Amino acid sequence: MLAQADTFLQSVDQNFRHAITFLDLPEGLSERIMQCNSTYTVRFGVRLRGRMHSFVGWRSVHSEHCEPVKGGIRFAPDADAEEVEALAALMTLKCALVDVPFGGSKGALKIDPREWTPQELERITRRFTQELTKRGLIGPGLNVPAPDVGTGEREMAWMMDEFRRANPMDVVNARACVTGKPLSKGSIAGRTEATGRGVQFAIQNYLRDLRTPGIGGRRVLKGASVVVQGFGNVGYHAAKFLSEQDGARITVVAERDGFVANHDGISVEALKQHQLSRGSVLGFDGAKSFAGDMTGIEEACDIVIPAAMENAIHGANAERIKAHLIVEAANGPVTFEADRIVRARGATILPDLYVNAGGVVVSYFEWVKNLTHIPFGLMERRRREHRNQTIATALERMTGKPFPADMRDQFLEAGAEIDLVRSGLEDVMRSTWESIAGLLEAQPQLGDYRTAAYVTAIRRVAAAYEAIGI
Ligand code: NAD
């Protein structure tokens, strides 16, 4: 049983209260920013398997200083209103930190998706969407959900379709009512991988920055050992990019039923195929299995990436976390108390507000694409290609030599949607890192990256409130 001070919402509140001690906000404004504006609880019935089943869900709107509000919807058996409020608060701060024009929201349905067939889940999701639609808690200019734990593009497609049916006179922008949809339903290339891709960029930016301690003094990912907790959307993509592109060794993958380990590195793609076919990472023949053992996150490594749920590192296990660098891919995986313990041991934490912001950044690109009704790059792609071709030809004529064959394709390439999305995400992750690390350098008394991220975000939300006179 966790101590009272360790609940997720309390950790978020304590981080917030700690950060505002470094800010000089007008009286009452910090309370206004911190409090959740509203939380709607919905109970509804769906007739399934010959009888009525009742479900409960929530949608919290944390802050409307900027609209629409944005945040994922999770399907989880242990979801509750307090958890949703904590997640909504993080969304407000995250959007402000990465400078995307959304307020913070979050939703959940208390359900174990594994207990229902896809057809049943579709009916439940559509009923939930009807309730959200009735209350103005979904809509392109109001509130824009996205996938989170237990939901993905399939659920987003159902939600969008249900919203569209409920608004037959306003179908033009209906696609923008959710993000993280399937590509065929108006998503953007790279949305599914976005959060994991952002995790990769966050680690790269940290290691590149000579102001940071790196990982035990080292600054390269090649050969670095990485423990990943949670092998879902975020954990899988982060592990895939770090191992396949940066040469990191994924030595442990911890899941809800135990963990698998291989000191030489686990093949991420092979493990994913095993998980998809068997329903578990356990029993994978490229690693040793530790069934029922929930201590995978404590294994010795350079980098640990908690990418499952909140409170994964808490007061009781923080002393046993051996990683040099803790990269918060999940929301709230390190409690306020554990944060102090692991940092006192010399470890560095890259905070969730920054690390997992890739999802909302690319959701923003998707939302803009839906509202403009034109794919990114369509108007200029060929023009850019012709211009590059002209430059290549001019260089060849001027030098009398052929353009290097190994560079030609890359130079002429004018940028597919996926390239533009990755480049936009990389840009946001880079500039956000600079604002966090730059602030910590200017004000070392802030003490850590989380506080620097909170201070940056709260300042921006405060400025928005002050500008509208609240
Ligand atoms: P997901 O449902 O795709 O994956 C979560 C994985 O964690 C599952 O494989 C699950 O079995 C595993 N898991 C659950 N409890 C566990 C436990 N106690 N120990 C080990 N593994 C456990 O969810 P996701 O979308 O990958 O989200 C993971 C985290 O990232 C959440 O905190 C979520 O809020 C956060 N996040 C997700 C996104 C996104 O775009 N999906 C964006 C920002 C933040």
mmCIF file with all atom_site columns, N, CA and C in Angstrom, residues 258-291:
data_model
loop_
_atom_site.group_PDB
_atom_site.id
_atom_site.type_symbol
_atom_site.label_atom_id
_atom_site.label_alt_id
_atom_site.label_comp_id
_atom_site.label_asym_id
_atom_site.label_entity_id
_atom_site.label_seq_id
_atom_site.pdbx_PDB_ins_code
_atom_site.Cartn_x
_atom_site.Cartn_y
_atom_site.Cartn_z
_atom_site.occupancy
_atom_site.B_iso_or_equiv
_atom_site.pdbx_formal_charge
_atom_site.auth_seq_id
_atom_site.auth_comp_id
_atom_site.auth_asym_id
_atom_site.auth_atom_id
_atom_site.pdbx_PDB_model_num
ATOM 1   N N  . GLY A 1 258 ? 5.858  -9.908  -15.383 1.00 0.00 ? 258 GLY A N  1
ATOM 2   C CA . GLY A 1 258 ? 7.248  -10.304 -15.150 1.00 0.00 ? 258 GLY A CA 1
ATOM 3   C C  . GLY A 1 258 ? 8.171  -9.584  -16.117 1.00 0.00 ? 258 GLY A C  1
ATOM 4   N N  . PHE A 1 259 ? 9.416  -10.099 -16.259 1.00 0.00 ? 259 PHE A N  1
ATOM 5   C CA . PHE A 1 259 ? 10.313 -9.431  -17.216 1.00 0.00 ? 259 PHE A CA 1
ATOM 6   C C  . PHE A 1 259 ? 11.192 -10.410 -17.964 1.00 0.00 ? 259 PHE A C  1
ATOM 7   N N  . VAL A 1 260 ? 11.766 -9.954  -19.076 1.00 0.00 ? 260 VAL A N  1
ATOM 8   C CA . VAL A 1 260 ? 12.742 -10.753 -19.829 1.00 0.00 ? 260 VAL A CA 1
ATOM 9   C C  . VAL A 1 260 ? 14.054 -9.978  -19.847 1.00 0.00 ? 260 VAL A C  1
ATOM 10  N N  . ALA A 1 261 ? 15.178 -10.706 -19.821 1.00 0.00 ? 261 ALA A N  1
ATOM 11  C CA . ALA A 1 261 ? 16.484 -10.046 -19.755 1.00 0.00 ? 261 ALA A CA 1
ATOM 12  C C  . ALA A 1 261 ? 17.504 -10.756 -20.621 1.00 0.00 ? 261 ALA A C  1
ATOM 13  N N  . ASN A 1 262 ? 18.346 -9.957  -21.248 1.00 0.00 ? 262 ASN A N  1
ATOM 14  C CA . ASN A 1 262 ? 19.481 -10.487 -22.010 1.00 0.00 ? 262 ASN A CA 1
ATOM 15  C C  . ASN A 1 262 ? 20.564 -9.414  -22.004 1.00 0.00 ? 262 ASN A C  1
ATOM 16  N N  . HIS A 1 263 ? 21.685 -9.710  -21.341 1.00 0.00 ? 263 HIS A N  1
ATOM 17  C CA . HIS A 1 263 ? 22.749 -8.718  -21.185 1.00 0.00 ? 263 HIS A CA 1
ATOM 18  C C  . HIS A 1 263 ? 23.281 -8.233  -22.537 1.00 0.00 ? 263 HIS A C  1
ATOM 19  N N  . ASP A 1 264 ? 23.236 -9.085  -23.558 1.00 0.00 ? 264 ASP A N  1
ATOM 20  C CA . ASP A 1 264 ? 23.779 -8.700  -24.873 1.00 0.00 ? 264 ASP A CA 1
ATOM 21  C C  . ASP A 1 264 ? 22.809 -7.864  -25.695 1.00 0.00 ? 264 ASP A C  1
ATOM 22  N N  . GLY A 1 265 ? 21.593 -7.729  -25.217 1.00 0.00 ? 265 GLY A N  1
ATOM 23  C CA . GLY A 1 265 ? 20.610 -6.927  -25.949 1.00 0.00 ? 265 GLY A CA 1
ATOM 24  C C  . GLY A 1 265 ? 19.511 -7.789  -26.539 1.00 0.00 ? 265 GLY A C  1
ATOM 25  N N  . ILE A 1 266 ? 18.279 -7.303  -26.416 1.00 0.00 ? 266 ILE A N  1
ATOM 26  C CA . ILE A 1 266 ? 17.101 -8.034  -26.898 1.00 0.00 ? 266 ILE A CA 1
ATOM 27  C C  . ILE A 1 266 ? 16.707 -7.481  -28.267 1.00 0.00 ? 266 ILE A C  1
ATOM 28  N N  . SER A 1 267 ? 16.355 -8.382  -29.175 1.00 0.00 ? 267 SER A N  1
ATOM 29  C CA . SER A 1 267 ? 15.843 -7.917  -30.474 1.00 0.00 ? 267 SER A CA 1
ATOM 30  C C  . SER A 1 267 ? 14.407 -7.406  -30.263 1.00 0.00 ? 267 SER A C  1
ATOM 31  N N  . VAL A 1 268 ? 14.241 -6.106  -30.375 1.00 0.00 ? 268 VAL A N  1
ATOM 32  C CA . VAL A 1 268 ? 12.961 -5.474  -30.035 1.00 0.00 ? 268 VAL A CA 1
ATOM 33  C C  . VAL A 1 268 ? 11.842 -5.947  -30.961 1.00 0.00 ? 268 VAL A C  1
ATOM 34  N N  . GLU A 1 269 ? 12.151 -6.019  -32.246 1.00 0.00 ? 269 GLU A N  1
ATOM 35  C CA . GLU A 1 269 ? 11.112 -6.401  -33.203 1.00 0.00 ? 269 GLU A CA 1
ATOM 36  C C  . GLU A 1 269 ? 10.691 -7.865  -32.983 1.00 0.00 ? 269 GLU A C  1
ATOM 37  N N  . ALA A 1 270 ? 11.674 -8.740  -32.740 1.00 0.00 ? 270 ALA A N  1
ATOM 38  C CA . ALA A 1 270 ? 11.346 -10.157 -32.507 1.00 0.00 ? 270 ALA A CA 1
ATOM 39  C C  . ALA A 1 270 ? 10.525 -10.300 -31.226 1.00 0.00 ? 270 ALA A C  1
ATOM 40  N N  . LEU A 1 271 ? 10.874 -9.505  -30.195 1.00 0.00 ? 271 LEU A N  1
ATOM 41  C CA . LEU A 1 271 ? 10.118 -9.583  -28.938 1.00 0.00 ? 271 LEU A CA 1
ATOM 42  C C  . LEU A 1 271 ? 8.688  -9.087  -29.151 1.00 0.00 ? 271 LEU A C  1
ATOM 43  N N  . LYS A 1 272 ? 8.516  -8.058  -29.971 1.00 0.00 ? 272 LYS A N  1
ATOM 44  C CA . LYS A 1 272 ? 7.161  -7.543  -30.232 1.00 0.00 ? 272 LYS A CA 1
ATOM 45  C C  . LYS A 1 272 ? 6.318  -8.613  -30.919 1.00 0.00 ? 272 LYS A C  1
ATOM 46  N N  . GLN A 1 273 ? 6.925  -9.280  -31.905 1.00 0.00 ? 273 GLN A N  1
ATOM 47  C CA . GLN A 1 273 ? 6.179  -10.331 -32.610 1.00 0.00 ? 273 GLN A CA 1
ATOM 48  C C  . GLN A 1 273 ? 5.774  -11.441 -31.636 1.00 0.00 ? 273 GLN A C  1
ATOM 49  N N  . HIS A 1 274 ? 6.695  -11.780 -30.735 1.00 0.00 ? 274 HIS A N  1
ATOM 50  C CA . HIS A 1 274 ? 6.409  -12.807 -29.721 1.00 0.00 ? 274 HIS A CA 1
ATOM 51  C C  . HIS A 1 274 ? 5.254  -12.336 -28.827 1.00 0.00 ? 274 HIS A C  1
ATOM 52  N N  . GLN A 1 275 ? 5.310  -11.089 -28.377 1.00 0.00 ? 275 GLN A N  1
ATOM 53  C CA . GLN A 1 275 ? 4.260  -10.547 -27.489 1.00 0.00 ? 275 GLN A CA 1
ATOM 54  C C  . GLN A 1 275 ? 2.904  -10.542 -28.208 1.00 0.00 ? 275 GLN A C  1
ATOM 55  N N  . LEU A 1 276 ? 2.910  -10.167 -29.489 1.00 0.00 ? 276 LEU A N  1
ATOM 56  C CA . LEU A 1 276 ? 1.645  -10.105 -30.227 1.00 0.00 ? 276 LEU A CA 1
ATOM 57  C C  . LEU A 1 276 ? 1.042  -11.501 -30.410 1.00 0.00 ? 276 LEU A C  1
ATOM 58  N N  . SER A 1 277 ? 1.917  -12.497 -30.639 1.00 0.00 ? 277 SER A N  1
ATOM 59  C CA . SER A 1 277 ? 1.361  -13.835 -30.869 1.00 0.00 ? 277 SER A CA 1
ATOM 60  C C  . SER A 1 277 ? 1.025  -14.561 -29.569 1.00 0.00 ? 277 SER A C  1
ATOM 61  N N  . ARG A 1 278 ? 1.779  -14.311 -28.482 1.00 0.00 ? 278 ARG A N  1
ATOM 62  C CA . ARG A 1 278 ? 1.560  -15.051 -27.230 1.00 0.00 ? 278 ARG A CA 1
ATOM 63  C C  . ARG A 1 278 ? 0.804  -14.264 -26.168 1.00 0.00 ? 278 ARG A C  1
ATOM 64  N N  . GLY A 1 279 ? 0.672  -12.956 -26.357 1.00 0.00 ? 279 GLY A N  1
ATOM 65  C CA . GLY A 1 279 ? -0.003 -12.145 -25.346 1.00 0.00 ? 279 GLY A CA 1
ATOM 66  C C  . GLY A 1 279 ? 0.878  -11.816 -24.155 1.00 0.00 ? 279 GLY A C  1
ATOM 67  N N  . SER A 1 280 ? 2.183  -12.084 -24.259 1.00 0.00 ? 280 SER A N  1
ATOM 68  C CA . SER A 1 280 ? 3.112  -11.800 -23.153 1.00 0.00 ? 280 SER A CA 1
ATOM 69  C C  . SER A 1 280 ? 4.528  -11.749 -23.714 1.00 0.00 ? 280 SER A C  1
ATOM 70  N N  . VAL A 1 281 ? 5.407  -11.017 -23.030 1.00 0.00 ? 281 VAL A N  1
ATOM 71  C CA . VAL A 1 281 ? 6.819  -11.032 -23.452 1.00 0.00 ? 281 VAL A CA 1
ATOM 72  C C  . VAL A 1 281 ? 7.517  -12.273 -22.896 1.00 0.00 ? 281 VAL A C  1
ATOM 73  N N  . LEU A 1 282 ? 6.921  -12.905 -21.877 1.00 0.00 ? 282 LEU A N  1
ATOM 74  C CA . LEU A 1 282 ? 7.543  -14.066 -21.239 1.00 0.00 ? 282 LEU A CA 1
ATOM 75  C C  . LEU A 1 282 ? 7.608  -15.240 -22.214 1.00 0.00 ? 282 LEU A C  1
ATOM 76  N N  . GLY A 1 283 ? 8.655  -16.051 -22.065 1.00 0.00 ? 283 GLY A N  1
ATOM 77  C CA . GLY A 1 283 ? 8.798  -17.221 -22.928 1.00 0.00 ? 283 GLY A CA 1
ATOM 78  C C  . GLY A 1 283 ? 9.522  -16.903 -24.229 1.00 0.00 ? 283 GLY A C  1
ATOM 79  N N  . PHE A 1 284 ? 9.983  -15.670 -24.389 1.00 0.00 ? 284 PHE A N  1
ATOM 80  C CA . PHE A 1 284 ? 10.715 -15.271 -25.600 1.00 0.00 ? 284 PHE A CA 1
ATOM 81  C C  . PHE A 1 284 ? 12.069 -15.970 -25.601 1.00 0.00 ? 284 PHE A C  1
ATOM 82  N N  . ASP A 1 285 ? 12.413 -16.613 -26.739 1.00 0.00 ? 285 ASP A N  1
ATOM 83  C CA . ASP A 1 285 ? 13.636 -17.425 -26.663 1.00 0.00 ? 285 ASP A CA 1
ATOM 84  C C  . ASP A 1 285 ? 14.923 -16.619 -26.854 1.00 0.00 ? 285 ASP A C  1
ATOM 85  N N  . GLY A 1 286 ? 14.816 -15.309 -27.082 1.00 0.00 ? 286 GLY A N  1
ATOM 86  C CA . GLY A 1 286 ? 16.025 -14.485 -27.189 1.00 0.00 ? 286 GLY A CA 1
ATOM 87  C C  . GLY A 1 286 ? 16.407 -13.845 -25.862 1.00 0.00 ? 286 GLY A C  1
ATOM 88  N N  . ALA A 1 287 ? 15.787 -14.278 -24.764 1.00 0.00 ? 287 ALA A N  1
ATOM 89  C CA . ALA A 1 287 ? 16.093 -13.677 -23.455 1.00 0.00 ? 287 ALA A CA 1
ATOM 90  C C  . ALA A 1 287 ? 15.647 -14.635 -22.357 1.00 0.00 ? 287 ALA A C  1
ATOM 91  N N  . LYS A 1 288 ? 16.131 -14.393 -21.138 1.00 0.00 ? 288 LYS A N  1
ATOM 92  C CA . LYS A 1 288 ? 15.710 -15.224 -20.003 1.00 0.00 ? 288 LYS A CA 1
ATOM 93  C C  . LYS A 1 288 ? 14.439 -14.633 -19.403 1.00 0.00 ? 288 LYS A C  1
ATOM 94  N N  . SER A 1 289 ? 13.466 -15.476 -19.078 1.00 0.00 ? 289 SER A N  1
ATOM 95  C CA . SER A 1 289 ? 12.193 -14.978 -18.537 1.00 0.00 ? 289 SER A CA 1
ATOM 96  C C  . SER A 1 289 ? 12.158 -15.050 -17.023 1.00 0.00 ? 289 SER A C  1
ATOM 97  N N  . PHE A 1 290 ? 11.579 -14.040 -16.397 1.00 0.00 ? 290 PHE A N  1
ATOM 98  C CA . PHE A 1 290 ? 11.396 -14.004 -14.949 1.00 0.00 ? 290 PHE A CA 1
ATOM 99  C C  . PHE A 1 290 ? 9.905  -13.788 -14.677 1.00 0.00 ? 290 PHE A C  1
ATOM 100 N N  . ALA A 1 291 ? 9.141  -14.874 -14.721 1.00 0.00 ? 291 ALA A N  1
ATOM 101 C CA . ALA A 1 291 ? 7.682  -14.789 -14.598 1.00 0.00 ? 291 ALA A CA 1
ATOM 102 C C  . ALA A 1 291 ? 7.276  -14.290 -13.215 1.00 0.00 ? 291 ALA A C  1
#
